[in-house]
C-alpha positions in Angstrom: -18.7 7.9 -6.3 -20.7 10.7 -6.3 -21.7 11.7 -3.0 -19.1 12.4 0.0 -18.7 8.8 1.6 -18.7 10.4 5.0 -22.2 11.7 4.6 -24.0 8.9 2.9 -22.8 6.9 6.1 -24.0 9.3 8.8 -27.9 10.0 9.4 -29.3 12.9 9.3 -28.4 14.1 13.2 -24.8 12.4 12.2 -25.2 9.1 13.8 -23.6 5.9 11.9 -25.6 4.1 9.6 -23.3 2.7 7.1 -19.1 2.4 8.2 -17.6 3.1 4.5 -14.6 4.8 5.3 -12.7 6.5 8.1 -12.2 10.1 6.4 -14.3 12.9 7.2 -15.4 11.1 10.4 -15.7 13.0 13.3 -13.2 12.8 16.8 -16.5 12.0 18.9 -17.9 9.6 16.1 -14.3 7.7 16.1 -14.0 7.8 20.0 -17.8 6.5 20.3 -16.8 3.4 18.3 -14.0 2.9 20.1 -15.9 3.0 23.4 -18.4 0.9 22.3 -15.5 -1.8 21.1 -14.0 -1.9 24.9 -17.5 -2.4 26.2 -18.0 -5.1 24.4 -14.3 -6.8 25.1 -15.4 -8.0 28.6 -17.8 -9.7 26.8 -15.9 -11.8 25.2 -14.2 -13.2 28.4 -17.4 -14.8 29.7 -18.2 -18.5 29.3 -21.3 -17.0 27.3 -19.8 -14.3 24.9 -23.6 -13.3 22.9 -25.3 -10.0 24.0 -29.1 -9.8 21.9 -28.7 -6.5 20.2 -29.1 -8.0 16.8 -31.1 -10.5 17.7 -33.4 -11.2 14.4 -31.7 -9.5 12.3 -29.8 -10.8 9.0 -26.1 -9.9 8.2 -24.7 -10.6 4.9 -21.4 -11.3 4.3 -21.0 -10.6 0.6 -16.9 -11.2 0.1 -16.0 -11.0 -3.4 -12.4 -10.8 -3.0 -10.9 -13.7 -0.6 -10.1 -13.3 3.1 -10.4 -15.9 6.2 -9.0 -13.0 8.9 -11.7 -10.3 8.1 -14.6 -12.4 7.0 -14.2 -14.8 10.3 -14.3 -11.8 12.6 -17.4 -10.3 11.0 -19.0 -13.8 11.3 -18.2 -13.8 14.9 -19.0 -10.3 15.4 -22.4 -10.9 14.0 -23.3 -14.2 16.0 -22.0 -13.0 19.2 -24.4 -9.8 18.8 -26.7 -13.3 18.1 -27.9 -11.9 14.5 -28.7 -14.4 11.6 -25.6 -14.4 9.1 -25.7 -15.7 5.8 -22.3 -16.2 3.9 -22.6 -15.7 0.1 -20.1 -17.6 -2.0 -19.9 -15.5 -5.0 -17.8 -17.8 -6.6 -21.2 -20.2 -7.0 -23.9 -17.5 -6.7 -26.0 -15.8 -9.4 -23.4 -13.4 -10.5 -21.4 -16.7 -11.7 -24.4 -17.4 -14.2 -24.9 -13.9 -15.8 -26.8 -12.1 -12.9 -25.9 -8.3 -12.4 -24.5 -7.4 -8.9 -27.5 -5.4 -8.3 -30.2 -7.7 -9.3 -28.3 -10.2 -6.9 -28.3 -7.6 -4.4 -31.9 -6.4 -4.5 -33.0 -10.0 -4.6 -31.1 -10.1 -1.6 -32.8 -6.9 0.2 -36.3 -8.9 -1.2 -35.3 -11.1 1.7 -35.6 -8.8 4.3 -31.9 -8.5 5.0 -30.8 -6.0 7.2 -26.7 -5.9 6.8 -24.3 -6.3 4.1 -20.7 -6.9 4.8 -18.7 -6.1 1.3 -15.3 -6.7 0.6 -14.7 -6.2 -2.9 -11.8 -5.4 -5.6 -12.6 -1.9 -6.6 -12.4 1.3 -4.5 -15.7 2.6 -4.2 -17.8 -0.9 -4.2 -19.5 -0.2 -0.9 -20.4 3.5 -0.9 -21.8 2.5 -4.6 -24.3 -0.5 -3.2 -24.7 1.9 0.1 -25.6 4.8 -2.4 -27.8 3.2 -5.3 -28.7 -0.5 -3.9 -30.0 -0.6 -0.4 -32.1 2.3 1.3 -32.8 0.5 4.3 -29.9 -1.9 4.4 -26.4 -1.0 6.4 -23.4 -1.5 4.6 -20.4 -2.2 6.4 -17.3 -1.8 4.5 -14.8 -5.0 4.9 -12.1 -3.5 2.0 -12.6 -1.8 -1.2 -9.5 -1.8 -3.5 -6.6 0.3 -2.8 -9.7 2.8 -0.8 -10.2 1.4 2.5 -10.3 -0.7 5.0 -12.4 1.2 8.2 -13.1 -1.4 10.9 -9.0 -2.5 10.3 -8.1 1.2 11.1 -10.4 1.3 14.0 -9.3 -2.1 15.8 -5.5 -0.8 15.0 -6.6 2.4 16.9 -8.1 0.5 19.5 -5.1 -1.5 20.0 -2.9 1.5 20.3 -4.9 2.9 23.0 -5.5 0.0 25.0 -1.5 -0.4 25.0 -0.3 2.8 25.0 -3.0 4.4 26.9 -3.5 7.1 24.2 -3.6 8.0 20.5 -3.1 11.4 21.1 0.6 12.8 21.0 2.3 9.1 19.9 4.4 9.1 16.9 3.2 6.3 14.6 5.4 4.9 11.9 3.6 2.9 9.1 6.0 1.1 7.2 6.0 -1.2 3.8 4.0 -1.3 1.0 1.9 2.0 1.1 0.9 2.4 -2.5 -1.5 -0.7 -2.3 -2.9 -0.3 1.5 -6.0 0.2 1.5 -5.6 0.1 5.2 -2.8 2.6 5.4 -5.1 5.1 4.3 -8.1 4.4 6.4 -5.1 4.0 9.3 -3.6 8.0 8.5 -7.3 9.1 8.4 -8.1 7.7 11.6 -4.6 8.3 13.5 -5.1 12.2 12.2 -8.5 12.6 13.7 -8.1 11.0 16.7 -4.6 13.2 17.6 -1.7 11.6 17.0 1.4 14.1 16.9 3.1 12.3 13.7 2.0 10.1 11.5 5.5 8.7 9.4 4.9 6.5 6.4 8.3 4.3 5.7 9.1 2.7 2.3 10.8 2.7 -1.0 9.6 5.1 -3.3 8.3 2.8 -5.7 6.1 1.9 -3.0 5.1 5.6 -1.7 2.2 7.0 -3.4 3.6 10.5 -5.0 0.8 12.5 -3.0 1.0 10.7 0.5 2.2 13.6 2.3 -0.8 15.2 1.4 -3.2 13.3 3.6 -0.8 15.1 6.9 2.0 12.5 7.2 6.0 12.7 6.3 7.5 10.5 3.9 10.8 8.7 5.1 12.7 6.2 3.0 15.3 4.7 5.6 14.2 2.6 8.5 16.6 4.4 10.8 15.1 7.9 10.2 11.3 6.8 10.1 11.6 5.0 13.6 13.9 6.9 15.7 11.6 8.0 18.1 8.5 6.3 17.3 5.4 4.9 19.8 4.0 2.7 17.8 5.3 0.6 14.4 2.6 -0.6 12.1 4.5 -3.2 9.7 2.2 -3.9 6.2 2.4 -6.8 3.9 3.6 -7.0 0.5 0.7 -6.8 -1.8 2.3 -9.0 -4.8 -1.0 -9.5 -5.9 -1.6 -5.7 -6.9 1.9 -5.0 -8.2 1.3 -5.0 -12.1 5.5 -4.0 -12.3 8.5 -5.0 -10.9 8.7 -2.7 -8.0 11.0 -4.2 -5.7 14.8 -5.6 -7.2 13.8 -8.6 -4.4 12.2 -9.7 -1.3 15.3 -10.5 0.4 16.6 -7.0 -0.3 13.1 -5.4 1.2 13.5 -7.2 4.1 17.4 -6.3 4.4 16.6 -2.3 4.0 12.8 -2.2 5.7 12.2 -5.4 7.2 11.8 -4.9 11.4 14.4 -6.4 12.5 15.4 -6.7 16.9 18.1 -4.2 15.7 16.0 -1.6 13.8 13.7 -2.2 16.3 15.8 -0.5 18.8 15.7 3.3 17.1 12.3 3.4 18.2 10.8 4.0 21.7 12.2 1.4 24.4 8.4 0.8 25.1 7.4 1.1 21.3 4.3 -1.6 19.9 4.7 -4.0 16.9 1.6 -4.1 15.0 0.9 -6.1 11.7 -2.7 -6.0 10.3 -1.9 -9.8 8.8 -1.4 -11.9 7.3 2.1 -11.7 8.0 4.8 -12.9 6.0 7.7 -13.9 7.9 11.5 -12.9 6.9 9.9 -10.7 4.1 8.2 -8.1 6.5 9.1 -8.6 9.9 11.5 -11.5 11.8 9.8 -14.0 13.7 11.9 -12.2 16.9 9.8 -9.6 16.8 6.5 -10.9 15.8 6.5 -13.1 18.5 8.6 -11.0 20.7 7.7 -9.1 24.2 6.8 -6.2 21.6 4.7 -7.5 19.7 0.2 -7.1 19.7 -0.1 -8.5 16.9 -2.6 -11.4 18.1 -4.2 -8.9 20.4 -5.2 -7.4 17.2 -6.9 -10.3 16.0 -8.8 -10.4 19.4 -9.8 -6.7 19.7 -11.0 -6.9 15.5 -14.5 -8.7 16.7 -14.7 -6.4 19.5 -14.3 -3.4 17.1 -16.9 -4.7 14.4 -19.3 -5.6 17.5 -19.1 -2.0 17.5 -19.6 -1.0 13.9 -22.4 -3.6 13.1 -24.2 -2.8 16.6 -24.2 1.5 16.1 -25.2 1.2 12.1 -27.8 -1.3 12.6 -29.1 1.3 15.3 -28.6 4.6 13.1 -30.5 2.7 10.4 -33.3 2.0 12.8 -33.5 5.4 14.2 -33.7 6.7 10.8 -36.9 4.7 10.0 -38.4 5.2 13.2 -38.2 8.9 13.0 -39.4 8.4 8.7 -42.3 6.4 10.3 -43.3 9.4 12.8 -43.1 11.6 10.0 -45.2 9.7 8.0 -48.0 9.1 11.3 -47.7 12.7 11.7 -48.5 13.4 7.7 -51.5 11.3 7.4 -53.0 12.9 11.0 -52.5 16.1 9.4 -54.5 15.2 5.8 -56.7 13.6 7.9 -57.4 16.7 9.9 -58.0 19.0 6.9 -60.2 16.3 5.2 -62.2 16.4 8.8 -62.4 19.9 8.6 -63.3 21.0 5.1 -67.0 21.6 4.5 -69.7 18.8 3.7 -70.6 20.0 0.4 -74.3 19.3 0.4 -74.1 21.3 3.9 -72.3 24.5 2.5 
């Protein structure tokens, strides 16, 4: 990456017009997306859930890593804002017969696309197609390697303060497998900004990243002392899929020392939320007690997520439209201006 991520996705006047990541995003930026996403949750409790603020529009959804939670809530996102939404399988597009990903992309621009959806392997995917691929095209970023995960972070702060009336001053406790969460990171960002009083990252220390405190949180490596106290628990999943070495002796001894259990539960606040960004795995992370217990939003999650990328899609699809309006005007005003001069230089056969 070569440019700061939070400015390639602000316009010039700092409106959205790409969502890449959470850092470097402003308090009233974060807040504005949040009240956006509750405006649009009483939509979604009428018998006709579509608004037309996209309407003729086309939204990509380019996933080239595998996902059903994410890239079903951007495809409802995007139909209930009633844009046209085309879902690439990369497995079977161009790319799989020796196309580059930017002739695939630009081919994909040629179409008069207007939003691209990217969930891809390797931190940095989506500020590099937002950066050298698509000047007119929003990128929305749905998960970029071990980097992160914005519109996750922003539906988990939406669900805290819709529960617990307030980000500001709660002590949050992320616990599990740091070193891979892309969402952790885009979570801390976010929870930082927006006020939170603590921010507590739980785990082994195989499974800490060496530098986390750095980002503004404390390190804690025993359940009991990471909760005690705590407003809100965000449980992660195990990312077996990115652990190259053996970093854990066994499942059944993470979920003995930091899976949530009723009991562990108790050290935190009587009044404390469960959260899980999912998918969950069941007597590895958290009992089913407390997944399905009093305690638990975990499903309200899952609800508020299309609300929260209603949001997103809805404020960079207007930043990018802003942006060319005001490049038109400037253009207009340009060509009035030759135009003047040429008016008002001398005829030649006159002078």
């Amino acid at each position: 990456m070569t440019t700061d991520p939070s400015q390639v996705q602000l316009t010039a006047d700092g409106r959205l017009k790409h969502f890449l990541t959470t850092e470097g995003l402003s308090r009233e930026l974060l807040t504005e997306i949040l009240d956006t996403a509750d405006s649009f949750i009483s939509t979604q409790e009428r018998d006709v859930k579509k608004v037309p603020l996209l309407r003729g529009k086309t939204v990509v959804n380019l996933f080239f890593e595998n996902s059903t939670r994410t890239r079903s809530t951007f495809e409802l996102a995007a139909k209930r804002l009633s844009a046209d939404i085309l879902n690439l399988d990369i497995a079977k597009s161009a790319t799989a017969k020796g196309e580059t990903l930017m002739d695939t992309l630009w081919n994909l621009e040629a179409m008069y696309s207007d939003m691209f959806v990217v969930r891809h392997a390797d931190s940095g995917a989506a500020h590099f197609i937002a950066e050298h691929v698509t000047p007119n095209v929003a990128i929305i970023n749905a998960g970029d390697g071990r980097h992160a995960h914005p519109t996750q972070a922003m539906l988990d702060m939406l669900t805290i303060r819709r529960h617990q009336g307030s980000i500001e001053g709660k002590i949050v406790a992320i616990v599990g497998d740091i070193l891979h969460s892309r969402v952790a990171r885009s979570q801390i960002h976010a929870l930082r900004t927006l006020g939170a009083a603590e921010v507590r990252v739980i785990g082994p220390g195989t499974l800490l990243p060496r530098d986390i405190e750095a980002l503004g949180c404390k390190a804690y490596y025993r359940m009991e002392d990471g909760l005690k106290d705590c407003d809100v628990i965000i449980m992660l999943r195990l990312q077996k899929e990115r652990m190259q070495n053996a970093l854990l002796p066994s499942e059944g001894e993470f979920f003995k020392l930091y899976g949530l259990t009723e009991e562990k539960l108790t050290y935190a606040k009587p009044d404390a939320i469960v959260m899980h960004p999912g998918p969950i795995n069941r007597g590895v992370e958290i009992e089913s007690n407390v997944a399905d217990g009093p305690q638990s939003v975990i499903l309200n999650q899952v609800s508020y997520g299309i609300a929260v990328r209603m949001a997103v899609m809805a404020m960079a699809m207007s930043g990018q439209q802003q942006e060319r309006n005001e490049l038109a005007e400037q253009h207009n005003e340009q060509h009035i201006e030759q135009n003047n001069e040429h008016n008002n230089e001398p005829d030649q056969e006159e002078a």
